Short mmCIF file of N, CA and C in Angstrom, two decimals:
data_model
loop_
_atom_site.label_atom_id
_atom_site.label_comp_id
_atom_site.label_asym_id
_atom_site.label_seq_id
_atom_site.Cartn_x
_atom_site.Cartn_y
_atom_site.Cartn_z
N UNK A 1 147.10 103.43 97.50
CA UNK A 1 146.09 104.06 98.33
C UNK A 1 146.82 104.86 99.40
N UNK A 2 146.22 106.16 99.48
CA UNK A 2 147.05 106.81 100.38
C UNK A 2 146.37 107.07 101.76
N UNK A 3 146.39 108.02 102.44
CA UNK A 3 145.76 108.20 103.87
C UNK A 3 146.15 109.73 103.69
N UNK A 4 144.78 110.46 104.49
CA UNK A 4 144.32 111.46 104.36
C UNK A 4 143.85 111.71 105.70
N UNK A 5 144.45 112.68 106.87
CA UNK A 5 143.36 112.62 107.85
C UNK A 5 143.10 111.26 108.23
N UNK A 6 143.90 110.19 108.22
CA UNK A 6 143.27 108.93 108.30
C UNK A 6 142.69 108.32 107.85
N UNK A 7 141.82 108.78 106.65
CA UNK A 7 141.28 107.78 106.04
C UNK A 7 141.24 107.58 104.60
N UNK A 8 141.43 106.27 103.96
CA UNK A 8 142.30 105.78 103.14
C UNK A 8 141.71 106.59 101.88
N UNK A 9 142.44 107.08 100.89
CA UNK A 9 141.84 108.18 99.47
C UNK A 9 142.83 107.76 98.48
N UNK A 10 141.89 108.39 97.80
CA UNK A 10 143.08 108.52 96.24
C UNK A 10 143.52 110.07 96.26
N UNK A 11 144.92 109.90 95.81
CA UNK A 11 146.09 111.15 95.56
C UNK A 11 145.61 111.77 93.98
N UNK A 12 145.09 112.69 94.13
CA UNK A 12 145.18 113.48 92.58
C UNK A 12 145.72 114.62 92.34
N UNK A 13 146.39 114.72 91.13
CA UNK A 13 147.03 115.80 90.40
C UNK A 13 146.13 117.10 90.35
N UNK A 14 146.03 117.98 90.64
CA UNK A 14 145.19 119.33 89.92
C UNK A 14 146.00 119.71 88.80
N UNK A 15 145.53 120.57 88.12
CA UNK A 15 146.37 121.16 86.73
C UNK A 15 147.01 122.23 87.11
N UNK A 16 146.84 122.58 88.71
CA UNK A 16 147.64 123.67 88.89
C UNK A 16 148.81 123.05 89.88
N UNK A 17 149.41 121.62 90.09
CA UNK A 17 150.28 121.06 90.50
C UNK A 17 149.75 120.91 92.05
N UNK A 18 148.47 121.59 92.11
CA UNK A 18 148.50 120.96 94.07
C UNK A 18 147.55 119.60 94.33
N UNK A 19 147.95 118.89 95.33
CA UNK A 19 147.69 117.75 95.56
C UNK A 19 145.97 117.67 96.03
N UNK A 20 145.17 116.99 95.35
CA UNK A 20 143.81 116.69 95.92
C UNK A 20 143.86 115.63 96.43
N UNK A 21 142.72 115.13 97.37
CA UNK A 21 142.65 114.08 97.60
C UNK A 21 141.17 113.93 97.49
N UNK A 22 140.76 112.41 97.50
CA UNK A 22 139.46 111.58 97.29
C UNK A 22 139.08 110.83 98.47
N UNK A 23 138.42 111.02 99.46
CA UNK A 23 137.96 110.22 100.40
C UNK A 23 137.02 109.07 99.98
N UNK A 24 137.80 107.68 100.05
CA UNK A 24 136.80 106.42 100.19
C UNK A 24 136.71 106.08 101.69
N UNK A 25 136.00 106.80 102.38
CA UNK A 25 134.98 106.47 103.43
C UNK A 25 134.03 105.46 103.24
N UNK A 26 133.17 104.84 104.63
CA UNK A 26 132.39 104.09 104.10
C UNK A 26 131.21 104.75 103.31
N UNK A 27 131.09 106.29 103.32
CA UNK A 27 129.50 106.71 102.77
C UNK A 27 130.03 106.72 101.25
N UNK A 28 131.05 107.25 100.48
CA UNK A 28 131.50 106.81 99.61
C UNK A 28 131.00 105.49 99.23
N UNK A 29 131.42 104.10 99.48
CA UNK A 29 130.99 102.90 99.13
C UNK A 29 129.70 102.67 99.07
N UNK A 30 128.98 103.42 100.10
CA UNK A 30 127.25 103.54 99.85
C UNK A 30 126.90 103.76 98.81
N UNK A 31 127.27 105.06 98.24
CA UNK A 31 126.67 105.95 97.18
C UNK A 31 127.21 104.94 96.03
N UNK A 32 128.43 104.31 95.84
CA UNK A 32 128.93 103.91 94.52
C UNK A 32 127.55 102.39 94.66
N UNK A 33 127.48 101.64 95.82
CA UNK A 33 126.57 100.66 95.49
C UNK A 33 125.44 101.00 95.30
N UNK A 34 125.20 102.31 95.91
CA UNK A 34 123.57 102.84 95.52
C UNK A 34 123.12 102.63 94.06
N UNK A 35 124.42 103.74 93.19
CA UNK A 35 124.22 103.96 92.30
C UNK A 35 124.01 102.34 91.10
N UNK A 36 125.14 101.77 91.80
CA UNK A 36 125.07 100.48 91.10
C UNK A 36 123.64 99.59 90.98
N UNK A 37 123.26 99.62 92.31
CA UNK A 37 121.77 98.87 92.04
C UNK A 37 120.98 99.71 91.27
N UNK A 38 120.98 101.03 90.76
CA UNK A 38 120.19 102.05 90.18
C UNK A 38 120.31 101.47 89.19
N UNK A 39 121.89 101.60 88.58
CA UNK A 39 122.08 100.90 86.92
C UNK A 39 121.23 99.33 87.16
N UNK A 40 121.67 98.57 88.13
CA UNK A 40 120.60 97.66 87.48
C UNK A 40 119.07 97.37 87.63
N UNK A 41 118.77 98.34 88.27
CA UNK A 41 117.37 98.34 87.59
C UNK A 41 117.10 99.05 86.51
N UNK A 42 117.61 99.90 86.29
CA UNK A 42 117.49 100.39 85.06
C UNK A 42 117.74 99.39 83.41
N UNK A 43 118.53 98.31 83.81
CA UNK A 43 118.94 97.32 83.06
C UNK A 43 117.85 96.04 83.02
N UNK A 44 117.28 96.47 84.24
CA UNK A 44 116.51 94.47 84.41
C UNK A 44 114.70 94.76 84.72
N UNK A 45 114.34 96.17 84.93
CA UNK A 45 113.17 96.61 85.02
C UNK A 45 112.69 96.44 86.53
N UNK A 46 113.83 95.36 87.54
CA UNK A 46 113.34 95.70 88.76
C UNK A 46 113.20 96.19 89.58
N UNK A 47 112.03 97.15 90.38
CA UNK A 47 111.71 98.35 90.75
C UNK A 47 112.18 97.90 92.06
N UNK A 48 112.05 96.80 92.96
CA UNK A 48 112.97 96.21 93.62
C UNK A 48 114.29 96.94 94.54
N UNK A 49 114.77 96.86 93.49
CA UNK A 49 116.26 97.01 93.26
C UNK A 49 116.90 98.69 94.10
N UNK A 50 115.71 99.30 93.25
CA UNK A 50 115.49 101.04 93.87
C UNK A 50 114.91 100.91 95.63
N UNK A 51 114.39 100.07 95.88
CA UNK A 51 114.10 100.03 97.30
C UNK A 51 115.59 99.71 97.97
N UNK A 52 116.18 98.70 97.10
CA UNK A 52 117.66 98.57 97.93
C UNK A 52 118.27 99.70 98.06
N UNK A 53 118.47 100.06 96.65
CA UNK A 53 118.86 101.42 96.49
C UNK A 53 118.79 102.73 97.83
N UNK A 54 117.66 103.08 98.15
CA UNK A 54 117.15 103.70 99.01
C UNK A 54 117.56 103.43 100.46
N UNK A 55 117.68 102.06 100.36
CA UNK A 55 118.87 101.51 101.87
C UNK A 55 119.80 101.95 101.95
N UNK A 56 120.54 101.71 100.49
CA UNK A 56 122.40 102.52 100.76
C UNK A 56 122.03 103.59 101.03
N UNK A 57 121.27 104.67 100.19
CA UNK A 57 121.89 105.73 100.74
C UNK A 57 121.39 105.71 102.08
N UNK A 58 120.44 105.36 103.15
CA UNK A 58 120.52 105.74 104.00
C UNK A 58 121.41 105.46 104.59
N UNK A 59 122.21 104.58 104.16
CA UNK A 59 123.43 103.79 104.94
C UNK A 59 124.24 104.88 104.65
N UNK A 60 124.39 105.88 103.76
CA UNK A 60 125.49 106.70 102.90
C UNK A 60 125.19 107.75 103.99
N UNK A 61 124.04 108.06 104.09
CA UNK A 61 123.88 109.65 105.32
C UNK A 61 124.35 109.49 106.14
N UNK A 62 124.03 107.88 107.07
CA UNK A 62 124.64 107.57 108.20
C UNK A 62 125.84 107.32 108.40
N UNK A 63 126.71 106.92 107.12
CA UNK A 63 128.19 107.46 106.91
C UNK A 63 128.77 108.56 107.24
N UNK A 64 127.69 109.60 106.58
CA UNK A 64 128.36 111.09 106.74
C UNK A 64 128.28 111.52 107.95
N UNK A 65 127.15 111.08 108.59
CA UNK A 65 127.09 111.70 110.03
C UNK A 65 127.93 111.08 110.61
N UNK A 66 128.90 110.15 110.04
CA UNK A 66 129.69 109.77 111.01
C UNK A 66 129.52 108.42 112.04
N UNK A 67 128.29 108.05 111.89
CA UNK A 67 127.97 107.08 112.77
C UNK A 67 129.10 105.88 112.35
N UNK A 68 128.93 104.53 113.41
CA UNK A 68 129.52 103.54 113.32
C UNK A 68 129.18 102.63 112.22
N UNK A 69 129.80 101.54 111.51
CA UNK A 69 129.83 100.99 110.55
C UNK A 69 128.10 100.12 110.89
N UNK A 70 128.16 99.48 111.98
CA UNK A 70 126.90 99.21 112.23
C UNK A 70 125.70 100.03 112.23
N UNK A 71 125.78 100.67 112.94
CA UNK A 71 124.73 102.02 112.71
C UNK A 71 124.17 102.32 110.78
N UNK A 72 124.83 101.99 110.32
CA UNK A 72 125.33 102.26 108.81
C UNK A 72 124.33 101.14 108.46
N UNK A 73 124.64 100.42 108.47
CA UNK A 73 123.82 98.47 107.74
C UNK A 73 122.52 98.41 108.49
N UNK A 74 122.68 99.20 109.58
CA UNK A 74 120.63 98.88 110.68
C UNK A 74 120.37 99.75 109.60
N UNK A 75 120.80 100.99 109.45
CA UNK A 75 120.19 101.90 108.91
C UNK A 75 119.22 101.60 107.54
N UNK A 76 120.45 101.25 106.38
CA UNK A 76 120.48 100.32 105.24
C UNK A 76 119.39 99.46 105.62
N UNK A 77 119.58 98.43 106.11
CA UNK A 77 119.12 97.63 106.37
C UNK A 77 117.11 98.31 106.77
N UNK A 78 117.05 98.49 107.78
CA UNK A 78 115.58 99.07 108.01
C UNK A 78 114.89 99.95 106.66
N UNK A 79 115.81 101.08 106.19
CA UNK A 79 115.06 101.79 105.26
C UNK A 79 114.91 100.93 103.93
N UNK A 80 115.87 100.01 103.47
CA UNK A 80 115.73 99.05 102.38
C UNK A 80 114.20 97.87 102.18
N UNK A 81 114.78 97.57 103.91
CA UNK A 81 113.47 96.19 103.90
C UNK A 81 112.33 96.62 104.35
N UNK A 82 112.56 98.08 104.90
CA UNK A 82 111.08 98.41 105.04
C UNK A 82 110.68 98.91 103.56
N UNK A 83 111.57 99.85 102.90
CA UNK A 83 111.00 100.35 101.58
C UNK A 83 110.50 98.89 100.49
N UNK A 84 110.64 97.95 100.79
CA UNK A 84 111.11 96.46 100.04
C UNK A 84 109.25 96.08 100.52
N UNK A 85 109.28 95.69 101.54
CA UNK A 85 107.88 95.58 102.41
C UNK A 85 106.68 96.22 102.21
N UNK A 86 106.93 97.57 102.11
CA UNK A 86 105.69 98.46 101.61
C UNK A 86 105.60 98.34 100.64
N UNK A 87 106.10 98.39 99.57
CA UNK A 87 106.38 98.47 98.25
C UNK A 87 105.07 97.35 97.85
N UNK A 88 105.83 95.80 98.09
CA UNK A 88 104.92 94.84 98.34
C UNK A 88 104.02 94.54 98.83
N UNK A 89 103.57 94.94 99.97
CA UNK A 89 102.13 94.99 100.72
C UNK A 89 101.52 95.88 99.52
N UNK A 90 101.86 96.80 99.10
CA UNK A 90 101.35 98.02 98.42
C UNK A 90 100.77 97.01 96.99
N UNK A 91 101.49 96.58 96.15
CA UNK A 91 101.07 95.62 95.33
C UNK A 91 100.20 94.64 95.56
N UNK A 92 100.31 93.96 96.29
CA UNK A 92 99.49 92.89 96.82
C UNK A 92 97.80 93.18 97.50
N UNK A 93 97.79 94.99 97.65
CA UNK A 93 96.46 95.74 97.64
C UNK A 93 95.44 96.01 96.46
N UNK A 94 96.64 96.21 95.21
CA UNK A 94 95.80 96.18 93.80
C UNK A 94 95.37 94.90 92.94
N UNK A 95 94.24 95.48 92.69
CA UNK A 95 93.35 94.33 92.24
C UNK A 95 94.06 93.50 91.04
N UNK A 96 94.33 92.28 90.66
CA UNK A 96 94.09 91.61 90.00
C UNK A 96 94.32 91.93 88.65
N UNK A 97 95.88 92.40 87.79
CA UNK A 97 96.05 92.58 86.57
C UNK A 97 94.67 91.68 85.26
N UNK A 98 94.64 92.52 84.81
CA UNK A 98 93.51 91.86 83.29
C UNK A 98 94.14 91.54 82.60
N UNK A 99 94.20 90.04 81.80
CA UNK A 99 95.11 89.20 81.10
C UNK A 99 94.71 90.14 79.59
N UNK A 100 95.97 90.30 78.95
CA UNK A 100 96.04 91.42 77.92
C UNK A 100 95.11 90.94 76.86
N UNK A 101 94.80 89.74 76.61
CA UNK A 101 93.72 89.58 75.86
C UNK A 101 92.48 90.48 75.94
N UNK A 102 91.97 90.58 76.82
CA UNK A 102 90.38 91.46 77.76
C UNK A 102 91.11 92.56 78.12
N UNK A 103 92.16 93.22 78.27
CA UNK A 103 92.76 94.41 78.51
C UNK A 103 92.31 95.52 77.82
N UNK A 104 91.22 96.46 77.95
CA UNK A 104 91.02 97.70 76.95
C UNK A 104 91.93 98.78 77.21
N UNK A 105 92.67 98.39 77.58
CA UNK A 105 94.31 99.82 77.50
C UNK A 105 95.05 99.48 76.39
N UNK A 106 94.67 97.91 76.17
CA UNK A 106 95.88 97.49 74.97
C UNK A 106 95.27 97.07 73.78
N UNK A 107 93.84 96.93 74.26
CA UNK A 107 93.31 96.20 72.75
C UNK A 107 91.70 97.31 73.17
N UNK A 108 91.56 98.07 71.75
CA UNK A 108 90.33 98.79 72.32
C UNK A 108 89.76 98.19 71.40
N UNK A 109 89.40 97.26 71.42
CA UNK A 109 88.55 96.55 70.28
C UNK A 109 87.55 95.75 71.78
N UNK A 110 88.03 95.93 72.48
CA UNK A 110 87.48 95.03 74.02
C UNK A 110 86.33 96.47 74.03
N UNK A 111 84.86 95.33 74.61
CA UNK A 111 83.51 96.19 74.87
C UNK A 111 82.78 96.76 73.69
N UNK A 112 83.41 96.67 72.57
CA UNK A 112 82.49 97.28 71.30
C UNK A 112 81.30 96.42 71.12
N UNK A 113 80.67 96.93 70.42
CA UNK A 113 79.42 96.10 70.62
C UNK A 113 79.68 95.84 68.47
N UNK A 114 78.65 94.37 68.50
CA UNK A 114 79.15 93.57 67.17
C UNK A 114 77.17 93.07 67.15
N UNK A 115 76.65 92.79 65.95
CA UNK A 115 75.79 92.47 65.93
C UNK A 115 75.92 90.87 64.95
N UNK A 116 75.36 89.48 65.84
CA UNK A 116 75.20 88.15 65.33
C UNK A 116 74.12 87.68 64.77
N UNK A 117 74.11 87.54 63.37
CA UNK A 117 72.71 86.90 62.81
C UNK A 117 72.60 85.74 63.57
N UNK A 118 73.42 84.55 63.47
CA UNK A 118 73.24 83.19 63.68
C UNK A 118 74.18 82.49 64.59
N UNK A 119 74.26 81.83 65.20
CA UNK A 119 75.18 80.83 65.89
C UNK A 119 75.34 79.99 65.29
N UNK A 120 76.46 79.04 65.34
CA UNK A 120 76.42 77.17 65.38
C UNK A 120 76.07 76.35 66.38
N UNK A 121 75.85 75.80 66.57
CA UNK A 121 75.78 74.98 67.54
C UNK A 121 76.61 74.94 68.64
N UNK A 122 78.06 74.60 67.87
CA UNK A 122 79.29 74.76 68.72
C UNK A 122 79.38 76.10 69.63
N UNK A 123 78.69 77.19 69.48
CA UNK A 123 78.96 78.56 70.07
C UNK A 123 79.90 79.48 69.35
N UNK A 124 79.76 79.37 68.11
CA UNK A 124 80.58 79.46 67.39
C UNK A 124 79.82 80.15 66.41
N UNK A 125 80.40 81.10 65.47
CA UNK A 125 80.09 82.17 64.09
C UNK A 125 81.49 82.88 63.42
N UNK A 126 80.66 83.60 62.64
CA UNK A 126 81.32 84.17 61.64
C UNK A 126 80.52 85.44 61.26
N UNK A 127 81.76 86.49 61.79
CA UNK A 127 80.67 88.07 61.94
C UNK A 127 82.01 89.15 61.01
N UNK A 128 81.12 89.97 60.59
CA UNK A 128 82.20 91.09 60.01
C UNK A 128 82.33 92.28 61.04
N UNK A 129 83.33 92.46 61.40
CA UNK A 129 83.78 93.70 62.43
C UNK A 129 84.73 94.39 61.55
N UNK A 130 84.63 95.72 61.47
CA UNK A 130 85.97 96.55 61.02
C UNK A 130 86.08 95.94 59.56
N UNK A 131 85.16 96.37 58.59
CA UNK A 131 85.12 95.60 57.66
C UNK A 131 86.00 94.79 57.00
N UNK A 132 86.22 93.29 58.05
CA UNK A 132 86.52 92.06 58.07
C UNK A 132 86.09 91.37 58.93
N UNK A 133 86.28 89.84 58.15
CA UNK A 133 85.08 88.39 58.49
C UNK A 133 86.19 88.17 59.92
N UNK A 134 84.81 87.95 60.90
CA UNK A 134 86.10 87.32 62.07
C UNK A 134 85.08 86.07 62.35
N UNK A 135 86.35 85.14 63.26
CA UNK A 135 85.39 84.26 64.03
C UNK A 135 85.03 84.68 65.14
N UNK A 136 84.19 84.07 65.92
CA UNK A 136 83.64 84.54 67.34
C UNK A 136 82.85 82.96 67.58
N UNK A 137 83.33 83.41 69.15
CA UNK A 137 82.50 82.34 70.27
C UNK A 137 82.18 82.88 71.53
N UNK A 138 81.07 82.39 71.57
CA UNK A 138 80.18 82.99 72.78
C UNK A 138 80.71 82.34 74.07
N UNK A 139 81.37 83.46 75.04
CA UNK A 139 81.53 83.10 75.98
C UNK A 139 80.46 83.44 77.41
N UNK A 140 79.23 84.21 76.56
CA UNK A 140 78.39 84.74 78.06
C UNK A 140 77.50 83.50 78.54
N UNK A 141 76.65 83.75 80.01
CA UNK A 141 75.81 82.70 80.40
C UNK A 141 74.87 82.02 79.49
N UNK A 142 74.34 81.14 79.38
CA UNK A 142 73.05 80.23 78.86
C UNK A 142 73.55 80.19 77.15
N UNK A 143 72.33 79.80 76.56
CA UNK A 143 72.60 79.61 75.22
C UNK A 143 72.85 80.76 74.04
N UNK A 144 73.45 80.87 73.36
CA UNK A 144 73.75 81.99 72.23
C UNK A 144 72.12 82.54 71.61
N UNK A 145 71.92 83.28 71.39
CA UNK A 145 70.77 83.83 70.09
C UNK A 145 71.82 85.02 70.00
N UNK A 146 70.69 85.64 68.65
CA UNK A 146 71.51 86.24 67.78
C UNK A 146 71.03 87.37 67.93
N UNK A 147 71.79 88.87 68.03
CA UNK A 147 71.42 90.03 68.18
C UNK A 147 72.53 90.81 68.83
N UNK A 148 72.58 91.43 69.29
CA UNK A 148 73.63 92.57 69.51
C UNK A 148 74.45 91.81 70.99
N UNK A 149 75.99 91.78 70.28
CA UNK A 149 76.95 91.29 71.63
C UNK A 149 77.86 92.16 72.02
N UNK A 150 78.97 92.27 73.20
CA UNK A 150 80.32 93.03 72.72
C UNK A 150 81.40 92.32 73.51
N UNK A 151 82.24 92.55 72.59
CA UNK A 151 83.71 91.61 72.30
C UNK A 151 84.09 91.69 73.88
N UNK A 152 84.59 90.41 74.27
CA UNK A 152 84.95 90.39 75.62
C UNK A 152 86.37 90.30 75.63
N UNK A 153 87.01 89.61 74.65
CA UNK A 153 88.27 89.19 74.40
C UNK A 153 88.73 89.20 73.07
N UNK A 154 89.91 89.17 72.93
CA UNK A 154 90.50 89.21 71.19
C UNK A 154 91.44 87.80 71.81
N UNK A 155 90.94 86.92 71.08
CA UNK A 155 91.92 85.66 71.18
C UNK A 155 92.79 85.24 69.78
N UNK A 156 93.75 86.13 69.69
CA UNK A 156 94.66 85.59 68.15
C UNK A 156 93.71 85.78 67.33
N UNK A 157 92.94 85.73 66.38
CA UNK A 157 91.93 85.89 65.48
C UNK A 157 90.98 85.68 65.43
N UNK A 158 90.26 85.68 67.11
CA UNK A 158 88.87 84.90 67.17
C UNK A 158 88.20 86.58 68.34
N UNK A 159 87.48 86.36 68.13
CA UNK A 159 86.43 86.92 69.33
C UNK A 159 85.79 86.37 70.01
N UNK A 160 86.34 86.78 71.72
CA UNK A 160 85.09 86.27 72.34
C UNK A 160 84.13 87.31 72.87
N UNK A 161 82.67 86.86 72.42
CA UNK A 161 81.61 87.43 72.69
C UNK A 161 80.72 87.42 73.84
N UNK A 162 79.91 88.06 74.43
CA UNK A 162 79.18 87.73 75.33
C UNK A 162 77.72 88.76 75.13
N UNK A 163 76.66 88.05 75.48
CA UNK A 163 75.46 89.22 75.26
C UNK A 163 74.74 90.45 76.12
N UNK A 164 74.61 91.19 75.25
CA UNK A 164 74.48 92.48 76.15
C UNK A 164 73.22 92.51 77.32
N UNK A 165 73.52 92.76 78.15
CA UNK A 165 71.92 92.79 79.09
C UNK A 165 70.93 93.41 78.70
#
């Protein structure tokens, strides 16, 4: 490791024989951990990770400007845990994911409407949808009768039903 102006770099060759140098400053070390938490979210899906992300570099600007090593980590530090904070408050505003069963983004078979001759007792039948026999069980209020329902849920090979108002 050499010294440059004082501060510690790597010595490189050009192809035309003159000497470059590489400043590892601290904003340098920012940007390389920035980037690093980038790769791992990109690796682990946590969006997280990019809020840290967003700390270094502020820690990386406040490098360049020169500020003090501390100045550097408040910096980091505030824009990370605040980006970390909102992020989360922000989540914790949206309603209530739909368990992918009842999900109609993933299953559009959710809300069609199915017509039931008969029940069992159990709450329970046997209806043709999509010409094939499915089972179904009534999951709406009071007792089953038979007449026009729509699918509330796809449970593994069953339907649950409920009746239309």
């Amino acid at each position: 490791m050499h010294r440059h102006h004082g501060y510690p770099c790597s010595k490189l060759r050009a192809s035309g024989g003159k000497d470059l140098y590489m400043d590892w400053n601290a904003s340098t070390w920012w940007w390389i951990v920035a980037g690093a938490l980038v790769a791992g979210e990109l690796a682990t899906g946590t969006f997280y990770l990019l809020m840290v992300a967003l700390g270094c570099v502020a820690g990386a600007l406040a490098g360049l400007a020169q500020l003090p090593v501390l100045a550097q980590v408040l910096a980091a530090a505030a824009v990370g845990g605040g980006a970390v904070i909102a992020w989360r408050r922000k989540r914790q505003q949206e309603p209530a994911a739909v368990a992918p069963q009842a999900n109609r983004d993933i299953n559009l078979d959710i809300g069609e409407r199915v017509h039931v001759d008969a029940w069992n007792t159990d709450g329970t039948t046997r209806i043709q949808y999509r010409g094939a026999g499915w089972n179904a069980r009534y999951v709406g209020a009071g007792a089953p009768v038979a007449g026009v329902h729509v699918i509330d849920e796809v449970r593994h090979n069953e339907l649950a039903l409920r009746r239309v108002a």
